[in-house]
Amino acid sequence: ARGVAAAAEGKLGLRHSQQDYQKVYDAIAEKLEQEGYDDGSLAPVLVRLAWHSSGTYNKEDNTGGSNYATMRFKPEAEHGANNGLNIARDHMQKIKDAFPWISYGDLWTLGGVVAVQESGGPTVPWRPGRIDGFEHHVTPDGRLPDAAQAQDHLRFIFYRMGFNDQEIVALSGAHALGRCHTDRSGFEGPWTFSPVTFSNQYFTLLQDEPWQWRKWKGPAQYEDKKTKSLMMLPTDMALVKDKSFKKFVDIYAKDEDAFFKDFSKAFAKLLELGVPTSQFAGDAWKMGSE
Ligand code: HEM
């Protein structure tokens, strides 16, 4: 009976303290650097996993979000927007094997927090409480943004999650990290010159660089005129084409502290979408490495 009780408590996360989760944090942090993979770090793809596992939320019917970790199931794993995230999920499975008591939703969202913080980004308050759901919790395809579209689409997608224009721009600043891959999204290249460092460079580049359509066989994307080594998606460019969005691009380009503060808030909110407050034991924690 003791074993059953312990297993039940383990499932509910009751027996685990902040120190226990800190051990998971440390284990994720320790394995972020991966020589030979992309720009040398798994941080960008872990941020993308955390975001895609949360961004399915619909505030109208309270479906989707990070609660049930439904990307474990084939239908959602195969949504086009999730191409390539098997790399992140397979990597996180090794962490799960070492800490089997953590739920997948908690693990993947904590992974996003570790990745942002360890790449030099802001501290993102986080707390455990997500539970593993079932395949019937999978939401329909099409809830994540389509990079080929423009501002109306961004608003349609992110307003559905409960975000406003300022939060849309702040969240988009995550594209300081990582790159596009032809075999995942069809697009190609990094947004910034330092794709493993979390910074406001995405906004300074959006604001300062001349961008032009890239001439290539792939999907329509922009390249920077000067070096032709950076890229912007049509949805990234929408942030400077739309007046209300542009206002925040200008603020974040000028003031990295403002970006870090707003990103931290919006990202913490994103990672809790779809999780009933009753599943959280208390206030969010500030985790971090020594
Ligand atoms: C990568 C689209 C918002 C974080 C990508 C890729 C696309 C994309 C097409 C390339 C995937 C690949 O080929 O590997 C979009 C669109 C968005 C959006 C249309 C709408 C605004 C966000 C948000 C976050 C985020 C809100 C996080 C807060 C990332 C990261 C990568 C990425 C870190 C790099 C992944 C890697 O290097 O493997 N995004 N994204 N994106 N996205 Fe977004």
Short mmCIF file of C-alpha atoms and ligand atoms in Angstrom, two decimals:
data_model
loop_
_atom_site.label_atom_id
_atom_site.label_comp_id
_atom_site.label_asym_id
_atom_site.label_seq_id
_atom_site.Cartn_x
_atom_site.Cartn_y
_atom_site.Cartn_z
CA ALA A 1 0.00 0.00 0.00
CA ARG A 2 2.90 2.30 0.76
CA GLY A 3 4.25 1.74 -2.72
CA VAL A 4 0.91 2.56 -4.30
CA ALA A 5 0.62 5.75 -2.26
CA ALA A 6 4.15 6.74 -3.17
CA ALA A 7 3.48 6.11 -6.86
CA ALA A 8 0.30 8.19 -6.70
CA GLU A 9 2.11 11.02 -4.94
CA GLY A 10 4.91 10.75 -7.45
CA LYS A 11 2.40 11.07 -10.28
CA LEU A 12 0.95 14.19 -8.70
CA GLY A 13 4.41 15.60 -8.10
CA LEU A 14 3.65 16.01 -4.40
CA ARG A 15 6.84 14.55 -3.06
CA HIS A 16 9.13 16.65 -5.17
CA SER A 17 10.68 19.83 -3.94
CA GLN A 18 12.26 22.70 -5.78
CA GLN A 19 15.62 21.00 -5.15
CA ASP A 20 14.40 17.90 -6.98
CA TYR A 21 13.40 19.99 -10.00
CA GLN A 22 16.69 21.84 -9.76
CA LYS A 23 18.41 18.48 -10.30
CA VAL A 24 16.42 18.04 -13.52
CA TYR A 25 17.32 21.61 -14.51
CA ASP A 26 21.01 20.85 -13.95
CA ALA A 27 20.82 17.61 -15.95
CA ILE A 28 19.24 19.46 -18.90
CA ALA A 29 21.76 22.31 -18.62
CA GLU A 30 24.70 19.91 -18.55
CA LYS A 31 23.75 18.40 -21.91
CA LEU A 32 22.84 21.55 -23.84
CA GLU A 33 26.15 21.88 -25.60
CA GLN A 34 26.45 19.36 -28.39
CA GLU A 35 29.47 19.67 -30.59
CA GLY A 36 28.63 19.05 -34.23
CA TYR A 37 24.90 19.73 -33.86
CA ASP A 38 23.84 22.92 -35.66
CA ASP A 39 25.60 25.85 -33.95
CA GLY A 40 26.79 23.69 -31.04
CA SER A 41 23.76 23.79 -28.75
CA LEU A 42 20.42 22.06 -28.35
CA ALA A 43 19.01 25.16 -26.63
CA PRO A 44 17.19 26.54 -29.69
CA VAL A 45 15.36 23.32 -30.53
CA LEU A 46 14.42 22.87 -26.83
CA VAL A 47 12.89 26.36 -26.81
CA ARG A 48 10.93 25.41 -29.94
CA LEU A 49 9.69 22.20 -28.27
CA ALA A 50 8.52 24.10 -25.17
CA TRP A 51 6.75 26.66 -27.37
CA HIS A 52 5.06 24.20 -29.73
CA SER A 53 3.89 22.04 -26.83
CA SER A 54 2.18 25.11 -25.30
CA GLY A 55 1.10 27.14 -28.33
CA THR A 56 -1.79 24.85 -29.27
CA TYR A 57 -3.91 26.52 -26.58
CA ASN A 58 -7.35 27.89 -27.44
CA LYS A 59 -8.79 30.20 -24.80
CA GLU A 60 -12.31 29.88 -26.26
CA ASP A 61 -12.71 26.23 -25.30
CA ASN A 62 -9.70 25.83 -23.01
CA THR A 63 -8.20 23.02 -25.11
CA GLY A 64 -4.54 22.52 -25.99
CA GLY A 65 -1.54 23.98 -24.17
CA SER A 66 1.23 22.35 -22.22
CA ASN A 67 -0.83 20.31 -19.75
CA TYR A 68 -1.04 16.95 -21.45
CA ALA A 69 2.19 16.82 -23.51
CA THR A 70 0.15 15.57 -26.46
CA MET A 71 3.03 15.88 -28.91
CA ARG A 72 4.01 12.42 -27.61
CA PHE A 73 1.19 11.05 -29.74
CA LYS A 74 1.65 10.37 -33.42
CA PRO A 75 -1.07 12.63 -34.81
CA GLU A 76 0.43 15.73 -33.16
CA ALA A 77 4.05 14.66 -33.64
CA GLU A 78 3.21 14.53 -37.36
CA HIS A 79 1.71 18.02 -37.57
CA GLY A 80 3.87 19.80 -40.17
CA ALA A 81 4.81 22.59 -37.75
CA ASN A 82 6.44 20.01 -35.47
CA ASN A 83 8.87 18.66 -38.06
CA GLY A 84 12.26 18.04 -36.49
CA LEU A 85 11.04 18.24 -32.90
CA ASN A 86 11.58 14.50 -32.60
CA ILE A 87 15.23 15.48 -32.05
CA ALA A 88 14.26 17.53 -28.99
CA ARG A 89 11.79 14.92 -27.71
CA ASP A 90 14.29 12.07 -28.12
CA HIS A 91 16.92 14.08 -26.28
CA MET A 92 14.52 14.91 -23.44
CA GLN A 93 13.59 11.24 -23.15
CA LYS A 94 17.09 10.61 -21.76
CA ILE A 95 16.41 13.15 -19.03
CA LYS A 96 13.00 11.56 -18.40
CA ASP A 97 14.68 8.14 -18.00
CA ALA A 98 16.90 9.61 -15.26
CA PHE A 99 13.99 11.39 -13.53
CA PRO A 100 10.94 9.22 -14.30
CA TRP A 101 8.74 11.05 -11.79
CA ILE A 102 8.58 14.27 -13.81
CA SER A 103 5.66 14.68 -16.25
CA TYR A 104 6.47 15.25 -19.91
CA GLY A 105 4.73 18.63 -19.88
CA ASP A 106 6.82 19.78 -16.92
CA LEU A 107 9.97 18.36 -18.49
CA TRP A 108 9.49 20.02 -21.89
CA THR A 109 8.53 23.41 -20.45
CA LEU A 110 11.40 23.30 -17.94
CA GLY A 111 13.65 22.48 -20.91
CA GLY A 112 12.58 25.75 -22.54
CA VAL A 113 13.36 27.66 -19.35
CA VAL A 114 16.81 26.06 -19.02
CA ALA A 115 17.56 26.74 -22.69
CA VAL A 116 16.63 30.43 -22.48
CA GLN A 117 18.45 31.03 -19.19
CA GLU A 118 21.60 29.08 -20.08
CA SER A 119 21.84 30.91 -23.43
CA GLY A 120 22.14 34.19 -21.55
CA GLY A 121 18.46 35.11 -21.49
CA PRO A 122 16.28 36.31 -18.63
CA THR A 123 15.18 34.23 -15.66
CA VAL A 124 11.78 32.74 -16.46
CA PRO A 125 9.56 31.88 -13.47
CA TRP A 126 8.42 28.26 -13.71
CA ARG A 127 6.52 25.76 -11.57
CA PRO A 128 5.60 22.10 -11.95
CA GLY A 129 2.07 20.71 -12.10
CA ARG A 130 1.39 19.48 -15.64
CA ILE A 131 0.06 15.94 -16.02
CA ASP A 132 0.46 13.47 -18.88
CA GLY A 133 -2.74 13.19 -20.88
CA PHE A 134 -4.08 10.91 -23.57
CA GLU A 135 -4.25 10.86 -27.33
CA HIS A 136 -7.81 12.18 -27.23
CA HIS A 137 -6.38 15.45 -25.84
CA VAL A 138 -4.54 16.08 -29.12
CA THR A 139 -5.80 19.29 -30.77
CA PRO A 140 -6.43 19.68 -34.52
CA ASP A 141 -3.58 20.60 -36.85
CA GLY A 142 -3.22 24.28 -37.74
CA ARG A 143 -3.06 25.90 -34.32
CA LEU A 144 0.59 26.98 -34.62
CA PRO A 145 1.59 29.93 -36.83
CA ASP A 146 2.32 29.58 -40.53
CA ALA A 147 5.54 31.45 -41.35
CA ALA A 148 4.42 32.22 -44.90
CA GLN A 149 1.65 34.53 -43.67
CA ALA A 150 1.41 38.06 -42.29
CA GLN A 151 0.16 40.22 -39.41
CA ASP A 152 -3.54 39.23 -39.61
CA HIS A 153 -2.59 35.60 -39.24
CA LEU A 154 -0.22 36.31 -36.33
CA ARG A 155 -3.02 38.12 -34.50
CA PHE A 156 -5.54 35.37 -35.27
CA ILE A 157 -3.18 32.69 -33.90
CA PHE A 158 -1.81 34.51 -30.84
CA TYR A 159 -5.04 36.26 -29.78
CA ARG A 160 -6.56 32.76 -29.67
CA MET A 161 -3.90 31.87 -27.07
CA GLY A 162 -4.74 35.05 -25.13
CA PHE A 163 -1.74 37.20 -26.11
CA ASN A 164 -1.73 40.88 -27.18
CA ASP A 165 0.42 42.70 -29.76
CA GLN A 166 3.19 43.52 -27.28
CA GLU A 167 3.43 39.89 -26.18
CA ILE A 168 3.48 38.67 -29.81
CA VAL A 169 6.50 40.86 -30.53
CA ALA A 170 8.28 39.95 -27.29
CA LEU A 171 7.79 36.21 -27.88
CA SER A 172 9.02 36.51 -31.47
CA GLY A 173 12.35 37.72 -30.07
CA ALA A 174 13.10 34.04 -29.33
CA HIS A 175 14.24 33.91 -32.95
CA ALA A 176 17.50 35.39 -31.67
CA LEU A 177 18.13 31.68 -31.10
CA GLY A 178 18.45 28.95 -33.65
CA ARG A 179 17.89 28.57 -37.32
CA CYS A 180 15.57 27.25 -39.99
CA HIS A 181 16.28 23.89 -41.59
CA THR A 182 15.27 22.96 -45.15
CA ASP A 183 14.43 19.43 -44.07
CA ARG A 184 12.15 20.64 -41.22
CA SER A 185 10.28 23.80 -42.30
CA GLY A 186 11.69 24.29 -45.80
CA PHE A 187 13.19 27.64 -44.78
CA GLU A 188 16.93 28.04 -44.31
CA GLY A 189 19.36 29.90 -42.09
CA PRO A 190 19.71 31.75 -38.77
CA TRP A 191 18.06 35.05 -37.85
CA THR A 192 21.08 36.46 -36.01
CA PHE A 193 24.88 36.35 -36.02
CA SER A 194 24.91 34.59 -32.63
CA PRO A 195 22.19 31.92 -32.76
CA VAL A 196 23.14 30.30 -29.46
CA THR A 197 23.04 33.55 -27.48
CA PHE A 198 19.75 34.95 -26.24
CA SER A 199 19.81 38.70 -26.93
CA ASN A 200 17.78 41.49 -28.54
CA GLN A 201 19.76 41.13 -31.77
CA TYR A 202 16.69 39.88 -33.64
CA PHE A 203 15.10 43.31 -33.10
CA THR A 204 18.20 45.39 -33.91
CA LEU A 205 18.64 43.44 -37.14
CA LEU A 206 14.95 43.74 -38.06
CA GLN A 207 15.17 47.46 -37.47
CA ASP A 208 18.59 48.30 -38.94
CA GLU A 209 19.35 45.92 -41.79
CA PRO A 210 18.07 46.26 -45.31
CA TRP A 211 16.20 43.02 -46.09
CA GLN A 212 15.37 41.68 -49.54
CA TRP A 213 13.61 38.63 -50.91
CA ARG A 214 16.04 35.77 -51.30
CA LYS A 215 16.22 34.38 -54.83
CA TRP A 216 16.15 30.63 -54.43
CA LYS A 217 14.06 27.55 -55.08
CA GLY A 218 12.80 27.33 -51.48
CA PRO A 219 9.82 29.05 -49.85
CA ALA A 220 9.66 32.86 -49.91
CA GLN A 221 11.98 34.26 -47.22
CA TYR A 222 14.10 37.37 -46.74
CA GLU A 223 17.89 37.70 -46.61
CA ASP A 224 20.00 40.56 -45.30
CA LYS A 225 21.32 42.61 -48.22
CA LYS A 226 24.84 43.00 -46.81
CA THR A 227 25.99 39.50 -45.89
CA LYS A 228 23.18 37.33 -47.32
CA SER A 229 23.88 35.00 -44.38
CA LEU A 230 20.84 35.85 -42.24
CA MET A 231 17.15 35.27 -42.79
CA MET A 232 13.73 36.57 -41.84
CA LEU A 233 10.42 34.81 -42.36
CA PRO A 234 7.43 36.67 -43.81
CA THR A 235 5.91 36.60 -40.28
CA ASP A 236 9.11 38.15 -38.82
CA MET A 237 8.95 40.93 -41.39
CA ALA A 238 5.30 41.55 -40.51
CA LEU A 239 6.56 42.90 -37.17
CA VAL A 240 8.16 45.90 -38.89
CA LYS A 241 5.48 46.30 -41.56
CA ASP A 242 2.65 46.61 -39.04
CA LYS A 243 2.63 49.90 -37.10
CA SER A 244 1.35 48.48 -33.83
CA PHE A 245 3.93 45.68 -33.87
CA LYS A 246 6.74 48.01 -35.02
CA LYS A 247 6.32 50.18 -31.95
CA PHE A 248 7.48 47.26 -29.78
CA VAL A 249 10.27 46.21 -32.17
CA ASP A 250 11.69 49.73 -31.73
CA ILE A 251 11.45 49.54 -27.94
CA TYR A 252 13.12 46.12 -27.75
CA ALA A 253 15.85 47.09 -30.26
CA LYS A 254 16.77 50.07 -28.07
CA ASP A 255 16.34 48.48 -24.68
CA GLU A 256 17.44 44.90 -24.12
CA ASP A 257 16.36 45.01 -20.47
CA ALA A 258 12.82 45.86 -21.52
CA PHE A 259 12.86 42.93 -23.96
CA PHE A 260 14.21 40.51 -21.33
CA LYS A 261 11.57 41.61 -18.81
CA ASP A 262 8.68 41.33 -21.26
CA PHE A 263 9.94 38.09 -22.79
CA SER A 264 10.25 36.47 -19.39
CA LYS A 265 6.65 37.34 -18.52
CA ALA A 266 5.18 36.31 -21.86
CA PHE A 267 7.19 33.07 -22.06
CA ALA A 268 6.22 32.10 -18.50
CA LYS A 269 2.57 32.73 -19.45
CA LEU A 270 2.95 30.69 -22.66
CA LEU A 271 4.37 27.71 -20.78
CA GLU A 272 1.35 27.62 -18.43
CA LEU A 273 -1.36 27.81 -21.09
CA GLY A 274 -4.00 25.13 -20.59
CA VAL A 275 -2.85 24.12 -17.12
CA PRO A 276 -5.59 24.49 -14.47
CA THR A 277 -4.31 26.68 -11.62
CA SER A 278 -5.45 23.98 -9.20
CA GLN A 279 -2.65 21.75 -10.54
CA PHE A 280 0.00 24.20 -9.34
CA ALA A 281 1.03 23.94 -5.72
CA GLY A 282 2.10 27.57 -5.27
CA ASP A 283 3.92 30.49 -6.83
CA ALA A 284 6.40 30.00 -9.67
CA TRP A 285 10.07 29.52 -8.85
CA LYS A 286 13.18 31.17 -10.15
CA MET A 287 15.42 28.27 -11.03
CA GLY A 288 18.98 28.62 -12.18
CA SER A 289 22.43 27.19 -12.24
CA GLU A 290 24.95 27.99 -9.53
C1 HEM B 1 12.30 28.07 -35.42
C2 HEM B 1 8.24 29.91 -37.33
C3 HEM B 1 7.25 32.07 -33.12
C4 HEM B 1 11.09 29.92 -31.14
C5 HEM B 1 11.27 28.35 -36.29
C6 HEM B 1 11.19 27.90 -37.63
C7 HEM B 1 10.06 28.41 -38.18
C8 HEM B 1 9.41 29.20 -37.17
C9 HEM B 1 9.55 28.23 -39.60
C10 HEM B 1 12.21 27.00 -38.32
C11 HEM B 1 12.03 25.54 -37.95
C12 HEM B 1 13.12 24.70 -38.57
O1 HEM B 1 13.17 24.66 -39.82
O2 HEM B 1 13.92 24.11 -37.84
C13 HEM B 1 7.67 30.70 -36.37
C14 HEM B 1 6.52 31.55 -36.60
C15 HEM B 1 6.25 32.18 -35.43
C16 HEM B 1 7.23 31.71 -34.45
C17 HEM B 1 5.76 31.69 -37.91
C18 HEM B 1 5.18 33.21 -35.22
C19 HEM B 1 5.42 34.34 -34.60
C20 HEM B 1 8.12 31.56 -32.19
C21 HEM B 1 8.00 31.74 -30.77
C22 HEM B 1 9.08 31.12 -30.20
C23 HEM B 1 9.88 30.57 -31.28
C24 HEM B 1 6.83 32.44 -30.07
C25 HEM B 1 9.45 30.98 -28.76
C26 HEM B 1 9.05 31.80 -27.80
C27 HEM B 1 11.80 29.35 -32.17
C28 HEM B 1 13.16 28.84 -32.04
C29 HEM B 1 13.50 28.31 -33.29
C30 HEM B 1 12.36 28.50 -34.13
C31 HEM B 1 14.04 28.93 -30.80
C32 HEM B 1 14.84 27.67 -33.68
C33 HEM B 1 14.76 26.17 -33.62
C34 HEM B 1 16.06 25.50 -34.01
O3 HEM B 1 17.09 26.16 -34.17
O4 HEM B 1 16.05 24.27 -34.13
N1 HEM B 1 10.17 29.14 -36.01
N2 HEM B 1 8.06 30.83 -35.07
N3 HEM B 1 9.25 30.84 -32.47
N4 HEM B 1 11.37 29.15 -33.44
FE1 HEM B 1 9.75 30.06 -34.27
#
